[in-house]
mmCIF file of C-alpha atoms and ligand atoms in Angstrom:
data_model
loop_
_atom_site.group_PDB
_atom_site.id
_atom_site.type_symbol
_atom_site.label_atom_id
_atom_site.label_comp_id
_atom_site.label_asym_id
_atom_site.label_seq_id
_atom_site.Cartn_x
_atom_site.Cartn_y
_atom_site.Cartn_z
ATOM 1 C CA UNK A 1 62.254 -70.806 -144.530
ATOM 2 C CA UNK A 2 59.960 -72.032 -147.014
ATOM 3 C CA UNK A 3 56.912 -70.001 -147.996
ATOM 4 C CA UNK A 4 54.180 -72.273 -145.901
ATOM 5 C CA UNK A 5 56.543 -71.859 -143.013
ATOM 6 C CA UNK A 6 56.744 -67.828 -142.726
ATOM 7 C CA UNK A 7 53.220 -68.303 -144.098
ATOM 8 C CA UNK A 8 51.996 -70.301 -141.079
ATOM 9 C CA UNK A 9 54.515 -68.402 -138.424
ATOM 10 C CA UNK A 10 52.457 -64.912 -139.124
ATOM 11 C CA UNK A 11 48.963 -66.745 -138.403
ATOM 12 C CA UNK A 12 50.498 -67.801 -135.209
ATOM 13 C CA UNK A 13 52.240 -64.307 -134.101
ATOM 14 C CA UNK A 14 49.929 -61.976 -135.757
ATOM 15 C CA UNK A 15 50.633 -58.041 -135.464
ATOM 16 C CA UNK A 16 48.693 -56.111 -133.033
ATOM 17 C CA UNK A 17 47.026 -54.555 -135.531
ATOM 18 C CA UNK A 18 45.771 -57.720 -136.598
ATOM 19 C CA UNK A 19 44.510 -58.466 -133.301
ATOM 20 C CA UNK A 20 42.407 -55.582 -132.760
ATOM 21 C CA UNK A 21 40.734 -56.052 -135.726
ATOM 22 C CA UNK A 22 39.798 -59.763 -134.811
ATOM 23 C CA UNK A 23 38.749 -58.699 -131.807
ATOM 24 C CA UNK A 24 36.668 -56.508 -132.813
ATOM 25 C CA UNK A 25 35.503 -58.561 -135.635
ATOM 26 C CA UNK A 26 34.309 -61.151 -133.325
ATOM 27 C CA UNK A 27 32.723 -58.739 -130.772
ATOM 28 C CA UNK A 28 30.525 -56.798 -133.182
ATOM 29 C CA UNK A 29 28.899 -59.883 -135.024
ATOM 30 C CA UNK A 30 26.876 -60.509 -132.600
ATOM 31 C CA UNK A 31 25.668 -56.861 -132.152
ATOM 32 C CA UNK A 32 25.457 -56.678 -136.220
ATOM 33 C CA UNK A 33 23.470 -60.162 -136.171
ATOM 34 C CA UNK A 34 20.983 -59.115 -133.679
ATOM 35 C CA UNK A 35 20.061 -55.532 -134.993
ATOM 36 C CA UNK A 36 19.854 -57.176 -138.183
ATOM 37 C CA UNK A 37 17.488 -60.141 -137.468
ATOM 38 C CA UNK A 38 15.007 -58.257 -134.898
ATOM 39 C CA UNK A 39 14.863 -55.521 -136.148
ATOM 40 C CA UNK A 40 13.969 -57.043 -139.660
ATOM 41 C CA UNK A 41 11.068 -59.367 -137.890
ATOM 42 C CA UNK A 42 9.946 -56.459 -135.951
ATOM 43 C CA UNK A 43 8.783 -59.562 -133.649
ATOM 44 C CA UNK A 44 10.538 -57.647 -130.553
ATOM 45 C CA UNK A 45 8.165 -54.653 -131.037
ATOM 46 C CA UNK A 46 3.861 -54.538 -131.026
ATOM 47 C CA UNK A 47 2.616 -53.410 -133.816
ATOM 48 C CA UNK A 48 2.104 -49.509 -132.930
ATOM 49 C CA UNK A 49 0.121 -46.685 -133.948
ATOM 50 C CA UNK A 50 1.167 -43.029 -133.366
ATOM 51 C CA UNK A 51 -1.196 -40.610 -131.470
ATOM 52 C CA UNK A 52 -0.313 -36.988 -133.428
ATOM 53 C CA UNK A 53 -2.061 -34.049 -133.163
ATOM 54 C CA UNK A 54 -2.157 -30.056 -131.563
ATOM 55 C CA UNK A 55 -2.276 -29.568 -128.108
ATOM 56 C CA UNK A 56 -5.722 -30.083 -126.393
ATOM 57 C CA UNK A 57 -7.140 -31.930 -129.623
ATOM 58 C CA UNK A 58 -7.922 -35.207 -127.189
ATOM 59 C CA UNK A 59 -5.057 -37.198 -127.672
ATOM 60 C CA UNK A 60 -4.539 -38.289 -123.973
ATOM 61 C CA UNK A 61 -7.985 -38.947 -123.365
ATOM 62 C CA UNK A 62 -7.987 -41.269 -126.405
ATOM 63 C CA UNK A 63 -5.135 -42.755 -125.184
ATOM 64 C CA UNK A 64 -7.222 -43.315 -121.948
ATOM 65 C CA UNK A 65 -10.253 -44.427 -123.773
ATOM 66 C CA UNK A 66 -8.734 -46.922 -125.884
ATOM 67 C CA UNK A 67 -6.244 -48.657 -123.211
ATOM 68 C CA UNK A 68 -8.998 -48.611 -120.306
ATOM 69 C CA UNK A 69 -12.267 -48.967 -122.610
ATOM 70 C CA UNK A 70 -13.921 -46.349 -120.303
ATOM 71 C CA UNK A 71 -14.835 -43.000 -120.069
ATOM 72 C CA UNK A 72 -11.467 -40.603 -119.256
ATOM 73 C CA UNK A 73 -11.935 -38.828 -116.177
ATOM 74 C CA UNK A 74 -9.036 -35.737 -116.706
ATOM 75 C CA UNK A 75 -6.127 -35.975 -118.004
ATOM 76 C CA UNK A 76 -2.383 -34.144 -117.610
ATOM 77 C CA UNK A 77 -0.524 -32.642 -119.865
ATOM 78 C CA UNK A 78 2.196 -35.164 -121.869
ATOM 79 C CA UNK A 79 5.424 -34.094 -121.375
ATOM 80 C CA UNK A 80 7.013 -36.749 -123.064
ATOM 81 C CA UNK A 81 5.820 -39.443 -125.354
ATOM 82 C CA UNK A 82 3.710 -42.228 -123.211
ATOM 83 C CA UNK A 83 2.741 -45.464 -125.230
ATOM 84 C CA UNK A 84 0.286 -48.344 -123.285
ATOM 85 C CA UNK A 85 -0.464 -51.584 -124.468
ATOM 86 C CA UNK A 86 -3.809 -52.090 -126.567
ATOM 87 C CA UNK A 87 -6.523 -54.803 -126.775
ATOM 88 C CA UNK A 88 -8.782 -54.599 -129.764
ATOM 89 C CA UNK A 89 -12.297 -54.599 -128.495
ATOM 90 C CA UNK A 90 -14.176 -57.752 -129.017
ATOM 91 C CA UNK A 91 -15.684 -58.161 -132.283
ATOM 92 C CA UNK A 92 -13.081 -56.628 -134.308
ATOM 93 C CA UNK A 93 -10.885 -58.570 -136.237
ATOM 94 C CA UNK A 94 -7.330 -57.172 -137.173
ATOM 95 C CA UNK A 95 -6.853 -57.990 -141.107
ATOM 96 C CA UNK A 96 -4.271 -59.935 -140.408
ATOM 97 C CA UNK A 97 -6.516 -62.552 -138.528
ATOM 98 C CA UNK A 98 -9.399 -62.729 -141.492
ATOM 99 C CA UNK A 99 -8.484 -65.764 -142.554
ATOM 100 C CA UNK A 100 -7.779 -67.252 -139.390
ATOM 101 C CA UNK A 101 -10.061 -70.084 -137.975
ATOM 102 C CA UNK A 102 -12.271 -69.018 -134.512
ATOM 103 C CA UNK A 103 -10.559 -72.003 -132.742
ATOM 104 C CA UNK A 104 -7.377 -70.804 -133.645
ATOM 105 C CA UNK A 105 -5.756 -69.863 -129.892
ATOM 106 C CA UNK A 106 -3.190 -67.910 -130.971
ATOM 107 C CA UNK A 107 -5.509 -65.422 -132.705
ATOM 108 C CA UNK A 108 -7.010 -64.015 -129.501
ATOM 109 C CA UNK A 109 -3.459 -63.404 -127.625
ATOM 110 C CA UNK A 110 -0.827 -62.196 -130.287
ATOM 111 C CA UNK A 111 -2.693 -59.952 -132.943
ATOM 112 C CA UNK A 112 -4.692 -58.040 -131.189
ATOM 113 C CA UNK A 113 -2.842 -56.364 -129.311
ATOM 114 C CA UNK A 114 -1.016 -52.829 -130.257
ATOM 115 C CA UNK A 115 1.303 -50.462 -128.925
ATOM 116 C CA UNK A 116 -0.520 -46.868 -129.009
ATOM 117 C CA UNK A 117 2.112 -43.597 -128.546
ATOM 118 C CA UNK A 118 0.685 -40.531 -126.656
ATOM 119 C CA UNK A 119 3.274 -37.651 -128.247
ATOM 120 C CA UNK A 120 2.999 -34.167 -126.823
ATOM 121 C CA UNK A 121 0.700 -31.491 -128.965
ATOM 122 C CA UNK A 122 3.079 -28.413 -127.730
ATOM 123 C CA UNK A 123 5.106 -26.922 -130.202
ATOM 124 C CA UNK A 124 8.357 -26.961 -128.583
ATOM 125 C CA UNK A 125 8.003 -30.688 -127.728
ATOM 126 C CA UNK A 126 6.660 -31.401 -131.391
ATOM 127 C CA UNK A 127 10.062 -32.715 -132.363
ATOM 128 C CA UNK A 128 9.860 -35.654 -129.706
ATOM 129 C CA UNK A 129 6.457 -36.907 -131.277
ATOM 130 C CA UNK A 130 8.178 -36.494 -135.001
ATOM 131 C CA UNK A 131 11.356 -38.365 -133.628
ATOM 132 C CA UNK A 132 9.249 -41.504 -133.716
ATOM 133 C CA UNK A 133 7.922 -40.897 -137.516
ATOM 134 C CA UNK A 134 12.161 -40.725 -138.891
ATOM 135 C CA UNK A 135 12.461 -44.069 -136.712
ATOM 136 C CA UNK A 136 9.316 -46.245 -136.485
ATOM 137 C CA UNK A 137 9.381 -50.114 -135.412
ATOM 138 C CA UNK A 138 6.809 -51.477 -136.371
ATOM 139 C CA UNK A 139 4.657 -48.483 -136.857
ATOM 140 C CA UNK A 140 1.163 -49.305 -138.391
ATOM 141 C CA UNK A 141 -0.415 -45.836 -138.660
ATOM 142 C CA UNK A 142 -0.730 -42.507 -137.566
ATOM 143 C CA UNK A 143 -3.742 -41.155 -136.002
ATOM 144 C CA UNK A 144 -3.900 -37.313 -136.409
ATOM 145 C CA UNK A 145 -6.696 -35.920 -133.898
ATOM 146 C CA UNK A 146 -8.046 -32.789 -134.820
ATOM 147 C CA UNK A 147 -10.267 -30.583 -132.414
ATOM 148 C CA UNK A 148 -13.650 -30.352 -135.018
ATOM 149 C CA UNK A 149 -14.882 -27.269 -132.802
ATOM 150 C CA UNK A 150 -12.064 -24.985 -133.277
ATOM 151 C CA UNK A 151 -11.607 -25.512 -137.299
ATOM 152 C CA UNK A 152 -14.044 -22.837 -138.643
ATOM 153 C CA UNK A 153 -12.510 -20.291 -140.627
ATOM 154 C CA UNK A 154 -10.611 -17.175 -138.840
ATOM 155 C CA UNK A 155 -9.743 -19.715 -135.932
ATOM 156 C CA UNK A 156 -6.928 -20.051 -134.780
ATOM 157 C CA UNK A 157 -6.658 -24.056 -134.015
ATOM 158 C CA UNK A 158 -7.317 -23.706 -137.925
ATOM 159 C CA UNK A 159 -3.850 -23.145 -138.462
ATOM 160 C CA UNK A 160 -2.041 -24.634 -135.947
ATOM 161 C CA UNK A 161 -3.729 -27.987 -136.885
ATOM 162 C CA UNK A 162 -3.160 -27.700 -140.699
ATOM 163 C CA UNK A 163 0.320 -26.223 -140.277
ATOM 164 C CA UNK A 164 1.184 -29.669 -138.042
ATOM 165 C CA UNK A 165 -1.011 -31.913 -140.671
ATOM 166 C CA UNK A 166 1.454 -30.230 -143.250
ATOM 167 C CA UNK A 167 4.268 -31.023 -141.338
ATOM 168 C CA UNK A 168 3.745 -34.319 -140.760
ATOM 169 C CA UNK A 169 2.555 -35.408 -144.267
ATOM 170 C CA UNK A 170 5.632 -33.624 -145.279
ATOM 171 C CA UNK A 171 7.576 -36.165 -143.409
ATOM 172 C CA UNK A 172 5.835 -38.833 -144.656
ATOM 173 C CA UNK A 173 6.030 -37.518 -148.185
ATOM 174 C CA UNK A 174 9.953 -37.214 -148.019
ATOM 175 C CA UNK A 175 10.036 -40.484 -146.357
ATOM 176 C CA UNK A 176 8.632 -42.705 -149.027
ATOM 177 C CA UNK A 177 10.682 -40.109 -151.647
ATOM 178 C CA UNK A 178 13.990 -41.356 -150.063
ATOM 179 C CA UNK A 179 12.896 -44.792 -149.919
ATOM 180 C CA UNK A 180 12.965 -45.096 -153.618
ATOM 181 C CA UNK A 181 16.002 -44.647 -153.649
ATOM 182 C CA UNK A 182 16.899 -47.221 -150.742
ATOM 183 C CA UNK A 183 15.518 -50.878 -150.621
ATOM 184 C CA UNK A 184 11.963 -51.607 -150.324
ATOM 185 C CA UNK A 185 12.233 -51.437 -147.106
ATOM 186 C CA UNK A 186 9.963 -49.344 -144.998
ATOM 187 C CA UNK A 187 6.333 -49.865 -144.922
ATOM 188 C CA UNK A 188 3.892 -47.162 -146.349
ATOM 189 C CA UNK A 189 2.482 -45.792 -143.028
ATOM 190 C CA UNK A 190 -1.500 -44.178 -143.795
ATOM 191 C CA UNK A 191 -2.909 -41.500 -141.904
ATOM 192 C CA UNK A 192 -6.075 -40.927 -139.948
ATOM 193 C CA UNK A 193 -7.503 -37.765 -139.142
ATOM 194 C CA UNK A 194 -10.199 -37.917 -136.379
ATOM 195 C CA UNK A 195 -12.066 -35.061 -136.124
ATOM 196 C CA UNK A 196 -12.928 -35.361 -132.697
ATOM 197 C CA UNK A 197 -15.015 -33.638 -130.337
ATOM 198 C CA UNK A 198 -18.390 -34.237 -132.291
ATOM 199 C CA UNK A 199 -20.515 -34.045 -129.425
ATOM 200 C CA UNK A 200 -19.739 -30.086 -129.394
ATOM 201 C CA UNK A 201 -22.292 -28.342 -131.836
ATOM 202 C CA UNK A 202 -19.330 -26.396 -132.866
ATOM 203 C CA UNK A 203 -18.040 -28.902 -134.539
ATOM 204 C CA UNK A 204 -18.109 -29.418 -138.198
ATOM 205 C CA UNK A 205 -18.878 -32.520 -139.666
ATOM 206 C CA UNK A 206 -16.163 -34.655 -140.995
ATOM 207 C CA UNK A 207 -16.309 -34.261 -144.834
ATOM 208 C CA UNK A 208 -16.217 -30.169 -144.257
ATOM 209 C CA UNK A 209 -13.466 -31.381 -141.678
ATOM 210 C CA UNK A 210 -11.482 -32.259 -144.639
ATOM 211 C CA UNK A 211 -11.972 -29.738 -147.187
ATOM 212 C CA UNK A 212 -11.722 -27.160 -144.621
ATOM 213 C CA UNK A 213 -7.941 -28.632 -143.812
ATOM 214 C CA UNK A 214 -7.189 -29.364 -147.417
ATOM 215 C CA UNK A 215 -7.660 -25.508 -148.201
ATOM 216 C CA UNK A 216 -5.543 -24.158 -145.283
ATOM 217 C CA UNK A 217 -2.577 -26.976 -146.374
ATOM 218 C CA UNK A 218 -3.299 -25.365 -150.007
ATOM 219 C CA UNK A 219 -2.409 -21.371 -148.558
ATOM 220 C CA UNK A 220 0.333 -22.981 -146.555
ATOM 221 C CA UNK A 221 2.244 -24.550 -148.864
ATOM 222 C CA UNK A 222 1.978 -21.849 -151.103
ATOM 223 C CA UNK A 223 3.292 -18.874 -148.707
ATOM 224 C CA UNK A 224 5.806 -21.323 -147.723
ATOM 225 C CA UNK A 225 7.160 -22.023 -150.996
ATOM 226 C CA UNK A 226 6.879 -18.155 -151.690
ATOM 227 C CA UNK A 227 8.741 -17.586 -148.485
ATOM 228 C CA UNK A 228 11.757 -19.868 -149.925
ATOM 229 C CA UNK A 229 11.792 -18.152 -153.436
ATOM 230 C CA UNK A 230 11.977 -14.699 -151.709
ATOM 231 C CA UNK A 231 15.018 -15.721 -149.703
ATOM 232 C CA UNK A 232 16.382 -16.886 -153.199
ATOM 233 C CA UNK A 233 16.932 -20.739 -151.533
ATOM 234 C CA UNK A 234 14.594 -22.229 -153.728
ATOM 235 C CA UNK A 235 16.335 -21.530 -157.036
ATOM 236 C CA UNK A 236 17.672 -24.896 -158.352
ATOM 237 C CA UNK A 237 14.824 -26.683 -159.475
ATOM 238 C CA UNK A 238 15.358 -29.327 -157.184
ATOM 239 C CA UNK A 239 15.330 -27.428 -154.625
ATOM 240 C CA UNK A 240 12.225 -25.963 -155.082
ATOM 241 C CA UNK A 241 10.251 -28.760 -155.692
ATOM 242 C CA UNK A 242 11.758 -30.421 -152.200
ATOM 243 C CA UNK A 243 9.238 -29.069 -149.801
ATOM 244 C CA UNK A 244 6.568 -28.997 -151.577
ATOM 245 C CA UNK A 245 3.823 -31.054 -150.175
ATOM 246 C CA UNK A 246 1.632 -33.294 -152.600
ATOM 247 C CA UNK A 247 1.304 -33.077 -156.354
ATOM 248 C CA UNK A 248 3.636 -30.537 -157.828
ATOM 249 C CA UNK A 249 1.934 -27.405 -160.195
ATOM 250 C CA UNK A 250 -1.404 -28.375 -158.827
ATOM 251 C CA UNK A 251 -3.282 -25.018 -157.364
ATOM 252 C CA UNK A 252 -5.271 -27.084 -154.627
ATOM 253 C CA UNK A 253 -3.759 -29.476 -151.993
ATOM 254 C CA UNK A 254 -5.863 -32.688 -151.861
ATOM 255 C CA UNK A 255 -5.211 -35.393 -149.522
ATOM 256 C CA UNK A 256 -5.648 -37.731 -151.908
ATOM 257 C CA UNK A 257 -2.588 -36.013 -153.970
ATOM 258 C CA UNK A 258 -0.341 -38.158 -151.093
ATOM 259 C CA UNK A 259 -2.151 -41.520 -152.247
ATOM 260 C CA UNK A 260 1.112 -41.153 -155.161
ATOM 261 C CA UNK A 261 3.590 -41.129 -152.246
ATOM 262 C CA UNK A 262 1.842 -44.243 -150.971
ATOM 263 C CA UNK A 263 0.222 -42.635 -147.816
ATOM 264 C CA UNK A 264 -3.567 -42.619 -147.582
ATOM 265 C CA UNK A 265 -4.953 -40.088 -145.628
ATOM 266 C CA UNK A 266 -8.367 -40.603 -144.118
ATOM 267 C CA UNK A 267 -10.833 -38.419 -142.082
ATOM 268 C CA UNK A 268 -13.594 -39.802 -140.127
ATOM 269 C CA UNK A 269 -15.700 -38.192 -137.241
ATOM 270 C CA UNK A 270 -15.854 -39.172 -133.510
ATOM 271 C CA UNK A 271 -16.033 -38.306 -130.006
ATOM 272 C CA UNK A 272 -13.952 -39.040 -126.710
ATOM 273 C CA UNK A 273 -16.005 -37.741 -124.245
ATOM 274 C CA UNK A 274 -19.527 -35.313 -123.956
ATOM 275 C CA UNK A 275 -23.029 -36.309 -123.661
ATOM 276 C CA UNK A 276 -24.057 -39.980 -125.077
ATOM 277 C CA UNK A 277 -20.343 -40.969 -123.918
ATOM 278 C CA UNK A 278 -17.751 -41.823 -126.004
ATOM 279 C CA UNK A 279 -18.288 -42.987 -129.732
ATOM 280 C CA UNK A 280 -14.876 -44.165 -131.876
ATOM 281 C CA UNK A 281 -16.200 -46.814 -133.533
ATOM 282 C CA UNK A 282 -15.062 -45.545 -136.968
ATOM 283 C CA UNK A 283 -11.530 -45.361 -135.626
ATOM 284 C CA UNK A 284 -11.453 -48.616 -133.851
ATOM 285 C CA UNK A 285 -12.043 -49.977 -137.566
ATOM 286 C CA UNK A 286 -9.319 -48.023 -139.046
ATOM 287 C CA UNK A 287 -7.183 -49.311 -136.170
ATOM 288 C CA UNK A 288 -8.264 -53.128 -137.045
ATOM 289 C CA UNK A 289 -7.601 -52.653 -140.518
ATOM 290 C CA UNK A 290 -4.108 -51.955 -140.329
ATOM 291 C CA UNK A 291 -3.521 -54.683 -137.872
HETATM 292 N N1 LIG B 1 -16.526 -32.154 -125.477
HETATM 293 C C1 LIG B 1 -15.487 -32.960 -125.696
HETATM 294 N N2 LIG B 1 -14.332 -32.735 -125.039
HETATM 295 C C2 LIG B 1 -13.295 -33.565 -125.271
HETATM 296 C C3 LIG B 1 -13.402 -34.647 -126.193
HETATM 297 N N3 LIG B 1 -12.209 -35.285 -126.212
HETATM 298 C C4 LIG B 1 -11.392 -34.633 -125.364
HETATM 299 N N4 LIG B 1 -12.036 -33.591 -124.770
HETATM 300 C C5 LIG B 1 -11.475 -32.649 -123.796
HETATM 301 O O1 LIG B 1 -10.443 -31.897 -124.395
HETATM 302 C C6 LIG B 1 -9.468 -31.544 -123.439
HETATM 303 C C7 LIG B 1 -8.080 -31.866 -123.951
HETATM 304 O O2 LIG B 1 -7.925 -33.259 -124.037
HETATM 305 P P1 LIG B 1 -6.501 -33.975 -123.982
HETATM 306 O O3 LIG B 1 -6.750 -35.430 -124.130
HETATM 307 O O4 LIG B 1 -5.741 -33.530 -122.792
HETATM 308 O O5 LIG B 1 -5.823 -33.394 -125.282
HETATM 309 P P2 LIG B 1 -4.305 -33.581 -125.758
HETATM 310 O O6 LIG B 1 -3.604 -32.316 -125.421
HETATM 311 O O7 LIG B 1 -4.416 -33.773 -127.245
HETATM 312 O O8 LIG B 1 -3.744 -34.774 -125.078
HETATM 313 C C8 LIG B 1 -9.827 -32.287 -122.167
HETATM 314 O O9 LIG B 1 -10.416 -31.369 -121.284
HETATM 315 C C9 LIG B 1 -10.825 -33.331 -122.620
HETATM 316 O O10 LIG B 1 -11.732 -33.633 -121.618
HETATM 317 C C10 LIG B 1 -14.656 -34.852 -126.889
HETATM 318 O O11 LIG B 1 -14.846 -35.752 -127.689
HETATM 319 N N5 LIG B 1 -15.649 -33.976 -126.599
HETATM 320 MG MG1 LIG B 2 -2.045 -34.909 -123.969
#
């Protein structure tokens, strides 16, 4: 047999092995094609925002408050992560539209709208609302709710909010770390911190709101760190430095030390529920802006 001949007699009785492979070839393009293209666009998914924040902080009710635009009457406990769709209210423009024209129809319908995620504030449960940090479509920004009443010092809240503020910027901090080192790919996702509950006289204003949770991040990352040198893990440099949140050798955590990781962390005051009614204005904005 000539060489075209044997040549052309194995495309026509190919081994099994062969087969199986085409076949599998041919099913998983599709698959491969489709993850590839949508979840590229990220046209499939709203734009979302992520609801974060200790248990009791007000997260449900403004969940409530932003998908219904009214007061919350009570809310239950989330067991599991809850997300509802989102109008912005009128007036605010998303960033995205600020060029558009008024007459422009599809302005009103497509932009507007977000997808905003309810995660549970328990601690066991944390890892659900974290699960959607490591794998985010189309994730625009994280609001962090803080309780304002129950951050003085010698409070408790104080540290459960700060140590899940650390935890989360953490995340965020290794996030954008490893995506150096990957393509461009993932968006920088900033943070908002709304210290809610303002209506309480308890409450301290936002700008102590800030510093107050900047110092407790500062004592936490340093027993932390002194925890890992005692159990003798943190003795490659590398190491070390891995879990450290922020600027490393500064003495004082800032937020604006995660501005070099490309997250911006923001803190503005407001109030779900209590006397005058609701008033989120300042984190409606912050919402707009990163649409
Ligand atoms: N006084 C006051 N209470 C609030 C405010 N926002 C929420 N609450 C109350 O805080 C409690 C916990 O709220 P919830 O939304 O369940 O918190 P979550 O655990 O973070 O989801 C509820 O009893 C709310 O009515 C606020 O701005 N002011
Ligand atoms: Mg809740």
């Amino acid at each position: 047999m000539s060489p075209i001949t044997e040549w052309a007699a194995a495309l026509m009785n190919p081994s099994p092995v062969a087969l199986i492979i085409a076949i599998l070839v041919a099913l998983s393009i599709p698959i491969f094609l489709h993850s590839i293209v949508f979840r590229a666009s990220g046209l499939t998914t709203l734009p979302s925002i992520l609801l974060l924040g200790p248990s009791g902080s007000g997260k449900t009710s403004l969940l409530t408050l932003f998908e219904r635009g009214t007061n919350p009457a009570d809310t239950h406990t989330s067991q599991s992560p809850i997300a509802v769709e989102c109008h912005l209210p009128v007036g605010a423009t998303a960033t995205s539209d600020k060029y558009r024209s008024v007459n422009d129809p599809t302005a009103n319908s497509t932009y507007k709208k977000f997808l905003l995620i309810d995660t549970p504030g328990h601690g066991k449960l944390r890892h659900h609302a974290l699960d959607n940090l490591t794998n985010p479509q189309n994730l625009k920004g994280i609001i962090f709710v803080a309780d304002a009443a129950t951050l003085s010092a010698g409070d408790e809240g104080l540290r459960q909010t700060a140590d899940y503020l650390h935890d989360v910027l953490l995340l965020l901090q290794k996030r954008m770390e490893s995506k150096n080192k990957a393509a461009k790919k993932l968006r920088d996702i900033p943070v908002l911190i709304a210290a809610n509950k303002m209506d309480l006289f308890t409450a301290l204003p936002a700008a102590l709101v800030k510093s107050t949770l900047e110092a407790e991040i500062t004592k936490i990352r340093t027993s932390r760190s002194k925890r890992l040198l005692d159990s003798g893990i943190g003795i490659e440099d590398d190491a070390e430095n891995d879990d450290w949140l922020g600027e490393i050798g500064s003495k004082e955590f800032k937020f604006s030390q995660m501005e070099e990781f490309d997250v911006l962390v923001e803190v503005a005051g407001g109030k779900v529920a209590g006397g005058d009614g609701p008033a989120v204005d300042k984190w409606w904005k912050w919402v707009s802006e990163r649409l």
